[in-house]
Amino acid sequence: MKSYIVFIKGLWRENPVFRQILGMCPTLAVTGYLANGIAMGLAVVFVLVASSTVISVFRKLIPKQVRMPTFIVIIATFVVLVDYFLRANYPFLSKKLGPYVPLIVVNCIIMGRQEAFSSKNPVWLSFLDALGMGIGFTLALIILSTVREILGFGTLLGHPVLGQWFTPWVIMALPPGAFLSLGVILGVINTFQKKSTR
Amino acid sequence: MNYRIKMILTLLIVGAFSGGSLSFVYNKMLPKIEENLKKEIENSLLLLVPAASYKETSFQGKRVFICRGKEGEIVGYAIIGKGGGFQGDISLLIALDKQGKKILGIDILESQETPGLGAKIDEPSFKGQFKDKEAEKLEVIKGKIEKENDIEAITGATISSRAVVSIVNNYVKILKEFVEKNK
Amino acid sequence: MKLLVTTSPHIRSSLSLHKVMYTVILCLLPALFWGVYYFHIRALFLLITCSLSTVVTEVIFKKVRRKPVSIGDGSALLTGVLLAMVLPPYLPLWMAALGGFIAISLGKEVFGGLGYNIFNPALLGRAFLMASFPVQLTTWGIPARASWVSVDAITQATPLATTLPKFSGNGIYPLQKLLFGLHPGSMGEVFSIGLIVGGLILIALRIADFRIPLAAILTLTILSSVFYFTGKNYPSPAFHLLAGGFLLGAFFMATDPVTTPYTKKGRWVFGVGMGALIVFIRLFGGYPEGVMYSILIMNSFTPLINRLTRPLPLGGKK
């Protein structure tokens, strides 16, 4: 039962984007297209799961004083792996995500999970926690980029969905659109959250 | 003393593992990454100047391509041009015919123009206008084009349109010099 | 002795909120009537769409948040009217409706309703539309046919877009056309005489404070004279005063008590900043018109201006 909760909490109740407001940089920067959002989400899932598992395995061997640099080196290794992988196999995606793939290193969701969870918990639980958080992050990016791609381009995954009459809202494709839609989504979520707890 | 050694050892081992695995992966991926980069330019080149081989040289610090057909005869020239756009730099490929008189076409390699507006510079309706133009100074016009060397600006993205045309003008001049020298 | 105590929002007369709002709308009527007459029935549609959209949005928000519906105070209606006045008359109506929705929802209600908003809601709505539909928001026109119910337009550039030197204009434009509203432009911005008369009535009734409009007009005149007399092809100060949305902005938007400073000194600062920004955006910016952005930028400085210009209480220390 406990492992189930560890996995499920990242999806919604402790969703890294909507509830913890972490990882804002990629959330705001790459959500113009749904494809970019999914790719960024999956890259983060991979880095998060891999580094959480590795760190949890070696958690008793890593001295407290140097845990931060050790974590960073491990995370950075996986990030660079992802970057090379994308550049070699999906050059188009890699170009679109630009500097935001290397920037996963400084994504606070990843460092946060190591500090808060995987450096203190057994491997299986750390794996589930990372998976849950990663999927929660991906979910948030999917929601945000769906809204932005439909309104900003009138397409979804590149296919026109709104027809000819629609004039794309250019602002949604621009950085202000990311702030606006994230703010509105957070507001809506908070309103409903308050109502359900009341 | 003991914990210090442990600290150093941990970092050393982690660093060594990380470095080792990365250099292994890098060496594996490098050929593919380089091939991708080359392909990107070659795909654009193939679109503009269909040719059998492309030889890259450097002229006045710019990247220039000599395009040859099957029997080694020259069919055209291309250059990579760069300049400021509305946001960030625009880099594009410009191709001239073998006399250096006519523009065979342009293609956008990289740009950060506003999606939905300036980004239309990469659409055929805009960049197609350059095809078969005389390799002289081009001008941006709002609304209907009247003269031979006019380029119609994208509605709402005059700055991006002007930027592309000014880059084309600058680099066509350089490429023409190169063609003259190469004759 | 005449004692005038201001500082802090004191109510200075027996006017209540809804009376203020409706008086402002009355003062806008000359310019509105001319706009509808000159741009024909499409301008009327635009006006109705914007007003309906703002009022309905306000009702929805109040209902959802279980607050008393305060439509009677006329502030949502005023926002709708002002929004219609700053939009191109031939804008697709669904875009106008979207602008009204954004003006009330993101411009006012998310901050907590009337009195808490940072930015002028009507201008925020227009700024959103400008960023979303730059092509439609910069397409201007005049009616194609003489018939009053005609909905077709001939596309034509505004005086600012043809006169400014950065668009290779020569800086000369017939001023009487600007004065009598015989040129393409936003629905409520073209008729200068109506705006001047309405604005002066508003000031005479003490609903609008004279300081911000006066400071803006003086700054605009002085700064544009400097360019006019020293540079080549820069338009005259009179053109700057009458063209675009300056009069509407200075008299009706920069005097909104919520989003502008409440101290006397602060109002001078606001007006000067607004006038200077307009000149610089018009002459050197990427857009032909700068009134909207100038007011919005100064809106964001309002809390700071209030803080810095707050008079000290007697015996108080800095």
XYZ file of C-alpha atoms in Angstrom:
699
model
C 0.000 0.000 0.000
C 2.740 2.429 0.930
C 4.605 2.038 -2.341
C 1.403 2.779 -4.174
C 1.067 6.094 -2.334
C 4.719 6.952 -2.981
C 4.077 6.584 -6.686
C 0.671 8.229 -6.896
C 1.399 11.381 -4.867
C 3.641 12.868 -7.550
C 0.919 12.682 -10.154
C -1.454 15.156 -8.601
C -1.437 15.711 -4.843
C 2.224 16.768 -4.834
C 2.497 17.519 -8.552
C 5.890 19.200 -9.032
C 4.550 21.928 -11.313
C 1.031 22.595 -10.100
C 1.469 21.990 -6.373
C 5.165 22.586 -5.661
C 5.749 25.203 -8.382
C 9.119 23.648 -9.215
C 10.888 23.317 -12.547
C 9.429 26.546 -13.898
C 12.180 27.119 -16.462
C 11.329 24.250 -18.830
C 7.648 24.525 -17.923
C 7.494 28.040 -19.266
C 10.063 27.758 -22.023
C 9.280 24.660 -24.064
C 5.507 24.334 -23.833
C 4.681 26.154 -27.070
C 4.136 22.861 -28.874
C 2.736 19.646 -27.427
C 5.528 17.588 -29.016
C 8.154 19.697 -27.235
C 6.323 19.363 -23.933
C 6.140 15.571 -24.212
C 9.805 15.290 -25.218
C 10.934 17.494 -22.340
C 8.733 15.541 -19.932
C 10.155 12.200 -21.029
C 13.721 13.502 -20.821
C 13.084 14.595 -17.244
C 11.437 11.246 -16.403
C 14.540 9.431 -17.620
C 17.022 11.668 -15.780
C 14.966 11.672 -12.605
C 14.384 7.918 -12.479
C 17.962 7.031 -13.395
C 19.636 9.414 -10.975
C 17.214 8.665 -8.125
C 17.812 4.940 -8.502
C 21.592 5.271 -8.684
C 21.743 7.675 -5.761
C 19.478 5.480 -3.676
C 21.678 2.465 -4.360
C 24.787 4.291 -3.163
C 23.064 6.438 -0.525
C 24.928 4.799 2.387
C 28.334 5.172 0.740
C 28.101 8.870 -0.065
C 29.433 11.038 2.795
C 26.999 13.739 3.938
C 29.484 16.546 3.364
C 29.891 15.945 -0.358
C 26.441 14.674 -1.181
C 25.496 17.763 -3.213
C 28.441 17.685 -5.634
C 28.068 13.927 -5.962
C 24.389 14.238 -6.797
C 25.059 16.974 -9.304
C 27.733 14.952 -11.079
C 25.438 11.949 -11.303
C 22.488 14.038 -12.532
C 24.684 15.888 -15.033
C 25.944 12.596 -16.426
C 22.450 11.441 -17.241
C 21.488 14.821 -18.652
C 24.417 14.826 -21.038
C 23.495 11.270 -22.033
C 19.994 12.414 -22.934
C 21.366 15.399 -24.797
C 23.704 13.248 -26.922
C 20.940 10.737 -27.513
C 18.550 13.412 -28.769
C 21.183 15.097 -30.896
C 22.147 11.828 -32.537
C 18.713 10.338 -33.064
C 16.217 13.185 -33.008
C 18.126 16.231 -34.264
C 14.890 18.050 -35.041
C 13.589 17.785 -31.477
C 16.982 18.574 -30.025
C 17.087 21.771 -32.056
C 13.641 22.803 -30.883
C 14.384 22.167 -27.208
C 17.673 24.013 -27.603
C 19.524 24.819 -24.394
C 16.681 23.504 -22.227
C 17.902 19.914 -22.398
C 21.310 20.679 -20.813
C 19.450 22.907 -18.370
C 17.667 19.884 -16.891
C 20.753 19.654 -14.648
C 19.567 22.647 -12.689
C 15.925 21.609 -12.661
C 15.017 21.793 -8.983
C 12.589 18.888 -9.221
C 15.488 16.499 -9.754
C 17.816 17.842 -7.071
C 14.818 18.216 -4.769
C 13.815 14.567 -5.056
C 17.381 13.440 -4.287
C 17.547 15.592 -1.175
C 14.029 14.898 -0.008
C 13.623 11.280 -0.909
C 16.122 9.048 -2.647
C 19.065 9.864 -0.366
C 17.027 8.484 2.559
C 14.856 5.748 1.110
C 15.338 2.257 -0.304
C 15.826 1.720 -4.011
C 12.368 0.453 -4.900
C 10.596 3.356 -3.211
C 13.016 5.908 -4.705
C 12.356 4.473 -8.127
C 8.585 4.781 -7.643
C 8.852 8.282 -6.220
C 10.970 9.450 -9.143
C 8.645 7.811 -11.648
C 5.584 9.408 -10.066
C 7.148 12.853 -9.921
C 8.471 12.546 -13.467
C 5.096 11.505 -14.841
C 3.417 14.278 -12.832
C 5.795 16.773 -14.404
C 5.123 15.369 -17.875
C 1.382 15.555 -17.227
C 1.643 19.217 -16.290
C 3.681 19.988 -19.417
C 1.154 18.128 -21.561
C -1.758 20.122 -20.124
C 0.042 23.430 -20.531
C 1.378 22.765 -24.018
C -1.965 21.446 -25.248
C -3.624 24.700 -24.246
C -0.841 26.772 -25.750
C -0.547 24.890 -29.027
C -4.296 24.929 -29.661
C -4.688 28.620 -28.894
C -1.328 29.764 -30.215
C -1.232 27.845 -33.477
C -4.656 26.224 -33.873
C -2.927 22.844 -34.140
C -2.289 19.823 -31.949
C 0.920 17.842 -32.524
C 1.155 19.771 -35.770
C -2.279 18.795 -37.086
C -4.795 21.590 -37.565
C -7.693 21.052 -35.148
C -9.578 24.312 -35.147
C -10.182 24.836 -38.838
C -9.882 27.841 -41.085
C -11.999 30.365 -39.186
C -9.600 30.404 -36.254
C -7.003 33.149 -35.968
C -4.158 31.927 -33.741
C -3.519 34.004 -30.630
C 0.106 34.884 -31.217
C 0.572 35.795 -27.551
C 0.029 32.157 -26.535
C 3.005 31.067 -28.624
C 5.185 33.727 -26.965
C 6.683 33.678 -23.443
C 3.889 35.874 -21.978
C 1.409 33.210 -23.098
C 3.258 30.658 -20.961
C 2.959 32.847 -17.873
C -0.673 33.658 -18.604
C -1.815 30.092 -19.162
C 0.191 28.726 -16.216
C -1.277 31.426 -13.981
C -4.823 30.753 -15.116
C -4.415 26.975 -14.729
C -2.936 27.411 -11.225
C -5.793 29.724 -10.306
C -8.413 27.271 -11.499
C -6.732 24.363 -9.685
C -6.447 26.333 -6.453
C -10.080 27.372 -6.608
C -11.257 23.782 -6.931
C -8.758 22.530 -4.365
C -10.066 25.017 -1.828
C -13.652 24.044 -2.513
C -12.956 20.342 -2.070
C -11.066 20.774 1.213
C -13.655 23.094 2.659
C 41.336 12.654 8.579
C 39.527 9.522 7.640
C 36.308 11.242 6.462
C 38.316 13.580 4.259
C 39.850 10.712 2.400
C 36.412 9.192 2.049
C 35.048 12.422 0.622
C 37.831 12.753 -1.900
C 37.574 9.108 -2.847
C 33.810 9.361 -3.418
C 34.114 12.358 -5.655
C 37.027 10.793 -7.528
C 35.175 7.580 -8.184
C 31.939 9.288 -9.202
C 33.829 11.696 -11.426
C 35.812 8.930 -13.058
C 32.707 6.863 -13.724
C 30.823 9.800 -15.102
C 33.686 10.957 -17.298
C 34.413 7.466 -18.523
C 30.842 6.619 -19.450
C 30.288 10.001 -21.101
C 33.391 9.789 -23.259
C 32.351 6.289 -24.295
C 28.867 7.468 -25.299
C 30.254 10.601 -26.930
C 32.552 8.608 -29.160
C 29.684 6.346 -30.130
C 27.303 9.209 -30.916
C 29.746 11.666 -32.461
C 29.654 10.366 -36.051
C 25.866 10.426 -36.025
C 25.697 13.925 -34.560
C 28.144 15.248 -37.138
C 26.273 13.509 -39.900
C 23.058 15.173 -38.743
C 24.643 18.597 -38.805
C 26.020 17.996 -42.292
C 22.736 16.593 -43.511
C 20.880 19.629 -42.338
C 22.822 21.949 -44.601
C 22.957 19.376 -47.399
C 19.189 18.937 -47.363
C 18.797 22.659 -47.830
C 21.470 22.656 -50.524
C 19.768 19.820 -52.387
C 16.546 21.808 -52.384
C 18.144 24.942 -53.782
C 20.850 23.570 -56.115
C 20.368 19.920 -56.994
C 23.921 18.701 -57.556
C 26.053 15.602 -57.195
C 28.633 16.996 -54.811
C 29.148 19.997 -52.589
C 32.574 21.278 -51.709
C 32.822 23.588 -48.753
C 35.417 26.330 -48.669
C 35.903 29.520 -46.769
C 35.770 32.955 -48.379
C 36.214 36.174 -46.374
C 35.507 34.096 -43.288
C 32.127 32.942 -44.620
C 31.103 29.378 -45.415
C 30.775 28.958 -49.177
C 29.761 25.870 -51.132
C 30.719 25.003 -54.691
C 28.074 22.759 -56.192
C 29.092 20.375 -58.977
C 27.086 18.076 -61.228
C 27.838 14.475 -62.185
C 30.688 15.264 -64.580
C 32.301 17.688 -62.189
C 30.924 20.776 -63.951
C 29.923 23.673 -61.710
C 26.169 24.140 -61.435
C 25.968 26.796 -58.767
C 27.253 28.381 -55.597
C 25.848 28.800 -52.112
C 26.733 30.757 -49.015
C 25.623 30.723 -45.404
C 24.508 34.196 -44.389
C 23.916 35.476 -40.903
C 22.426 38.642 -39.458
C 20.199 40.113 -36.792
C 16.488 39.425 -36.997
C 13.622 40.660 -34.838
C 14.786 38.365 -32.032
C 18.246 36.841 -32.187
C 20.173 35.961 -35.304
C 18.792 34.556 -38.517
C 21.067 32.237 -40.443
C 20.167 31.270 -43.958
C 21.487 29.584 -47.063
C 21.586 31.559 -50.300
C 22.278 29.935 -53.659
C 23.355 31.578 -56.936
C 23.560 30.074 -60.428
C 26.917 29.355 -62.031
C 27.216 32.803 -63.634
C 26.436 34.475 -60.331
C 23.595 36.373 -61.987
C 20.476 34.778 -60.632
C 19.352 33.734 -57.144
C 18.411 30.070 -57.192
C 16.678 30.351 -53.856
C 17.128 30.820 -50.123
C 16.439 28.612 -47.159
C 16.255 29.495 -43.456
C 18.660 27.394 -41.380
C 18.093 28.939 -37.975
C 15.887 31.689 -36.639
C 14.113 32.729 -33.458
C 11.458 34.940 -35.014
C 8.019 35.267 -33.416
C 6.001 32.080 -33.975
C 3.019 32.733 -36.208
C 4.409 36.034 -37.479
C 8.100 36.465 -38.185
C 8.526 32.695 -38.314
C 6.680 32.854 -41.639
C 9.995 33.778 -43.248
C 10.483 30.008 -43.426
C 7.278 29.504 -45.411
C 7.388 29.013 -49.185
C 5.094 32.013 -49.700
C 7.878 34.264 -48.447
C 11.190 32.562 -49.182
C 9.904 31.334 -52.556
C 9.827 34.940 -53.713
C 13.617 34.975 -53.901
C 13.783 32.192 -56.473
C 14.888 33.361 -59.920
C 15.392 36.960 -58.846
C 18.304 38.850 -60.375
C 21.274 38.892 -58.025
C 20.935 42.644 -57.518
C 19.809 44.717 -54.565
C 16.356 43.602 -53.440
C 13.792 45.800 -51.750
C 11.003 45.123 -49.261
C 7.551 46.381 -50.195
C 4.397 46.407 -48.086
C 1.426 45.258 -50.119
C 1.520 44.371 -53.810
C 4.890 44.124 -55.500
C 5.459 46.279 -58.551
C 9.086 46.060 -59.644
C 11.246 43.119 -60.640
C 13.435 43.306 -57.517
C 10.640 43.751 -54.983
C 9.973 41.331 -52.151
C 6.553 41.452 -50.504
C 6.809 41.802 -46.721
C 4.947 39.429 -44.424
C 1.916 41.220 -42.974
C 2.666 42.176 -39.386
C 6.306 41.106 -39.620
C 7.952 43.873 -41.592
C 11.057 43.839 -39.411
C 11.704 40.120 -39.956
C 11.102 40.487 -43.688
C 13.497 43.420 -43.901
C 16.106 41.509 -41.894
C 16.035 38.553 -44.297
C 16.269 40.769 -47.359
C 19.173 42.757 -45.941
C 21.053 39.556 -45.099
C 20.406 38.267 -48.627
C 21.609 41.551 -50.128
C 24.814 41.545 -48.057
C 25.726 37.945 -48.747
C 24.767 37.917 -52.417
C 27.369 40.645 -52.843
C 30.026 38.523 -51.124
C 29.074 35.407 -53.067
C 29.199 37.323 -56.359
C 32.755 38.379 -55.564
C 33.584 34.748 -54.896
C 32.046 33.670 -58.225
C 34.042 36.349 -60.081
C 37.256 35.180 -58.477
C 36.495 31.556 -59.181
C 35.804 31.961 -62.902
C -9.099 80.853 3.865
C -9.465 78.040 1.452
C -8.554 74.719 2.888
C -8.059 71.794 0.546
C -7.063 68.511 2.095
C -6.121 65.697 -0.244
C -3.701 62.756 0.184
C -5.266 59.348 0.621
C -8.370 58.704 -1.416
C -10.846 61.064 0.207
C -14.136 61.561 -1.511
C -14.147 65.155 -2.565
C -17.817 65.616 -3.327
C -21.194 64.079 -2.982
C -20.632 62.093 -6.167
C -21.062 58.384 -5.694
C -19.259 55.726 -7.675
C -21.998 55.037 -10.183
C -22.557 58.756 -10.774
C -18.855 59.151 -11.553
C -18.876 56.246 -13.988
C -21.968 57.409 -15.833
C -20.709 60.992 -16.018
C -17.497 59.738 -17.640
C -19.541 57.778 -20.177
C -21.637 60.908 -20.871
C -18.466 62.903 -21.482
C -17.338 60.268 -23.964
C -20.561 60.556 -25.962
C -19.503 63.276 -28.463
C -16.493 61.221 -29.575
C -18.586 58.037 -29.558
C -21.364 59.514 -31.664
C -18.877 60.757 -34.192
C -17.160 57.370 -34.296
C -20.411 55.559 -35.007
C -21.435 58.176 -37.570
C -18.093 58.178 -39.350
C -17.349 54.439 -39.359
C -20.998 53.451 -39.865
C -22.832 50.576 -38.281
C -19.757 48.378 -37.712
C -18.566 50.797 -35.053
C -21.919 50.431 -33.298
C -21.603 46.634 -33.405
C -18.120 46.934 -31.961
C -19.363 49.151 -29.147
C -22.232 46.783 -28.289
C -19.979 43.708 -28.435
C -17.347 45.181 -26.124
C -19.870 46.489 -23.599
C -21.834 43.251 -23.514
C -18.678 41.200 -23.169
C -17.300 43.215 -20.247
C -20.614 43.354 -18.401
C -21.350 39.646 -18.868
C -17.814 38.717 -17.798
C -18.174 40.774 -14.650
C -21.504 39.139 -13.786
C -20.046 35.661 -14.319
C -17.015 36.410 -12.137
C -19.078 37.882 -9.316
C -21.455 34.915 -9.433
C -18.643 32.350 -9.427
C -16.919 34.074 -6.522
C -20.239 34.488 -4.717
C -19.855 38.249 -4.403
C -22.683 40.759 -4.813
C -23.141 41.650 -8.475
C -22.088 45.276 -8.777
C -22.996 45.885 -12.398
C -25.011 48.951 -11.404
C -21.868 50.955 -10.653
C -21.173 51.124 -14.381
C -17.451 50.410 -14.149
C -17.629 47.308 -16.340
C -19.707 49.199 -18.866
C -17.150 52.029 -18.882
C -14.352 49.524 -19.465
C -16.287 48.071 -22.394
C -16.953 51.493 -23.909
C -13.322 52.552 -23.538
C -12.124 49.270 -25.045
C -14.370 49.735 -28.083
C -13.024 53.257 -28.470
C -9.401 52.135 -28.710
C -9.967 49.284 -31.175
C -9.897 49.456 -34.974
C -13.533 49.863 -36.090
C -13.419 46.890 -38.451
C -11.941 44.390 -36.007
C -13.639 40.965 -36.148
C -16.263 41.045 -33.420
C -15.206 37.811 -31.724
C -11.786 39.356 -31.121
C -13.438 42.390 -29.544
C -15.476 40.093 -27.303
C -12.319 38.246 -26.291
C -10.681 41.584 -25.495
C -13.585 42.519 -23.237
C -13.384 39.187 -21.467
C -9.632 39.541 -20.877
C -9.995 43.178 -19.792
C -12.396 42.267 -16.987
C -11.042 38.831 -16.053
C -7.269 39.307 -16.210
C -7.358 43.086 -15.958
C -9.622 43.518 -12.968
C -11.286 40.531 -11.325
C -8.156 38.410 -10.711
C -6.768 41.274 -8.649
C -9.885 41.338 -6.503
C -12.220 43.616 -8.429
C -12.628 47.359 -8.793
C -10.069 49.329 -6.834
C -7.426 46.613 -6.687
C -6.346 46.428 -10.315
C -2.857 47.593 -11.234
C -3.478 48.291 -14.909
C -6.213 50.103 -16.739
C -8.492 47.170 -17.697
C -9.508 48.519 -21.111
C -5.892 49.101 -22.140
C -4.851 45.707 -20.768
C -7.543 44.137 -22.949
C -6.215 46.009 -25.943
C -2.620 45.057 -25.129
C -3.661 41.399 -25.031
C -5.367 41.715 -28.410
C -2.359 43.588 -29.794
C -0.021 40.780 -28.763
C -2.425 38.098 -29.982
C -3.616 39.514 -33.296
C -1.012 42.049 -34.402
C -2.219 42.018 -37.989
C -5.899 42.677 -37.254
C -5.090 45.271 -34.604
C -3.055 47.302 -37.057
C -5.464 47.085 -39.964
C -7.383 50.319 -40.212
C -9.965 51.518 -42.628
C -12.663 53.908 -43.643
C -16.152 52.945 -44.827
C -16.284 51.785 -48.407
C -19.740 53.127 -49.224
C -21.666 56.203 -48.219
C -24.601 54.176 -46.917
C -24.876 54.271 -43.152
C -25.369 50.513 -42.808
C -22.331 49.609 -44.914
C -20.027 47.109 -43.276
C -17.237 47.036 -45.867
C -14.100 49.037 -45.472
C -11.240 50.306 -47.558
C -7.974 49.572 -45.803
C -5.998 52.708 -45.072
C -3.069 53.514 -42.827
C -3.455 55.850 -39.851
C -1.962 59.353 -39.918
C 0.808 58.239 -37.547
C 1.815 55.369 -39.822
C 2.054 57.635 -42.864
C 3.524 60.737 -41.268
C 6.302 59.580 -38.958
C 9.796 59.757 -40.416
C 10.635 56.184 -39.286
C 8.016 54.967 -41.776
C 9.544 57.317 -44.374
C 6.835 59.953 -43.921
C 7.606 63.646 -44.223
C 5.962 64.706 -40.959
C 3.207 66.759 -42.591
C -0.491 65.965 -42.188
C -3.513 68.259 -42.523
C -4.395 69.187 -38.948
C -8.061 69.977 -39.638
C -8.561 66.341 -40.622
C -7.271 65.305 -37.212
C -9.331 67.921 -35.446
C -12.628 66.930 -37.072
C -11.998 63.192 -37.055
C -11.801 62.657 -40.804
C -9.104 59.997 -40.881
C -8.731 56.263 -40.226
C -8.051 55.332 -36.629
C -9.601 53.753 -33.573
C -13.349 54.257 -33.289
C -13.281 56.645 -30.363
C -9.941 58.321 -30.934
C -10.485 60.153 -34.200
C -12.762 63.047 -33.157
C -10.378 65.381 -31.346
C -12.854 68.209 -30.676
C -15.303 65.857 -28.976
C -12.565 64.419 -26.791
C -11.270 67.856 -25.804
C -14.759 69.085 -24.908
C -15.576 65.900 -22.986
C -12.256 65.965 -21.180
C -12.626 69.613 -20.146
C -16.127 68.967 -18.794
C -14.747 66.041 -16.819
C -12.069 68.278 -15.311
C -14.508 71.119 -14.665
C -16.752 68.705 -12.762
C -13.724 67.675 -10.708
C -14.188 64.056 -11.683
C -10.823 64.006 -13.388
C -7.821 65.739 -11.876
C -6.252 68.307 -14.220
C -2.669 67.502 -13.233
C -2.033 64.355 -15.244
C -3.550 65.599 -18.538
C -1.844 68.962 -18.145
C 1.544 67.421 -17.355
C 1.208 64.991 -20.258
C 0.178 67.721 -22.704
C 3.019 70.030 -21.611
C 5.640 67.284 -21.769
C 4.435 66.055 -25.143
C 4.398 69.593 -26.548
C 7.829 70.555 -25.244
C 9.552 67.316 -26.146
C 8.043 67.054 -29.615
C 8.910 70.746 -30.260
C 12.528 69.948 -29.491
C 12.511 67.264 -32.174
C 10.370 69.322 -34.556
C 12.719 72.292 -34.536
C 16.012 70.407 -34.468
C 15.440 67.291 -36.556
C 14.320 66.585 -40.066
C 10.804 65.445 -40.971
C 9.601 65.146 -37.382
C 5.908 65.998 -37.070
C 4.809 69.157 -35.278
C 3.683 69.240 -31.623
C 0.106 69.913 -32.780
C 0.163 66.704 -34.780
C 1.425 64.780 -31.754
C -1.379 66.193 -29.617
C -4.184 65.441 -32.045
C -3.058 62.185 -33.668
C -3.605 58.670 -32.412
C -5.013 58.048 -28.983
C -3.314 60.812 -27.038
C -6.383 62.894 -26.148
C -8.491 59.901 -25.168
C -5.591 58.492 -23.172
C -4.665 61.716 -21.406
C -8.204 62.816 -20.469
C -10.001 59.535 -19.894
C -7.462 56.813 -19.159
C -4.634 58.530 -17.327
C -7.212 60.056 -14.987
C -8.587 56.735 -13.787
C -8.303 57.111 -9.993
C -7.502 53.433 -9.378
C -4.478 52.986 -11.598
C -2.845 56.421 -11.313
C -1.130 58.104 -8.338
C -3.270 59.735 -5.665
C -0.724 62.308 -4.544
C -0.555 65.681 -6.299
C 3.158 65.451 -6.922
C 2.781 61.899 -8.083
C 0.230 62.951 -10.677
C 2.691 65.409 -12.187
C 5.302 62.650 -12.315
C 2.833 60.294 -13.993
C 1.869 62.861 -16.626
C 5.456 63.790 -17.435
C 6.498 60.137 -17.729
C 3.542 59.340 -19.935
C 4.128 62.281 -22.289
C 7.836 61.527 -22.640
C 7.296 57.816 -23.302
C 4.711 58.592 -25.985
C 7.106 60.845 -27.875
C 9.936 58.346 -27.706
C 7.819 55.350 -28.727
C 6.226 57.282 -31.590
C 9.467 58.652 -32.957
C 11.876 55.791 -32.292
C 9.909 52.681 -31.293
C 8.789 49.805 -33.474
C 5.095 50.707 -33.267
C 3.478 53.797 -34.776
C 1.509 54.593 -31.612
C 2.723 54.572 -28.005
C -0.149 55.848 -25.878
C -1.327 52.425 -24.736
C 2.108 51.195 -23.705
C 3.011 54.521 -22.078
C -0.057 54.443 -19.850
C 0.410 50.768 -19.002
C 4.077 51.303 -18.159
C 3.252 54.296 -15.978
C 0.443 52.249 -14.346
C 3.052 49.772 -13.207
C 5.065 52.623 -11.659
C 2.053 54.024 -9.809
C 2.597 52.221 -6.459
C 6.235 53.339 -6.473
C 5.309 56.941 -7.327
C 2.733 56.935 -4.542
C 5.320 55.723 -2.040
C 7.940 58.258 -3.031
C 5.637 61.253 -3.155
C 3.594 60.591 -0.044
C 3.593 63.798 2.011
C 5.084 63.437 5.461
C 2.728 63.806 8.397
C 3.441 66.889 10.468
C 6.583 66.244 12.485
C 7.230 62.960 10.718
C 10.678 61.858 9.715
C 11.906 60.609 6.365
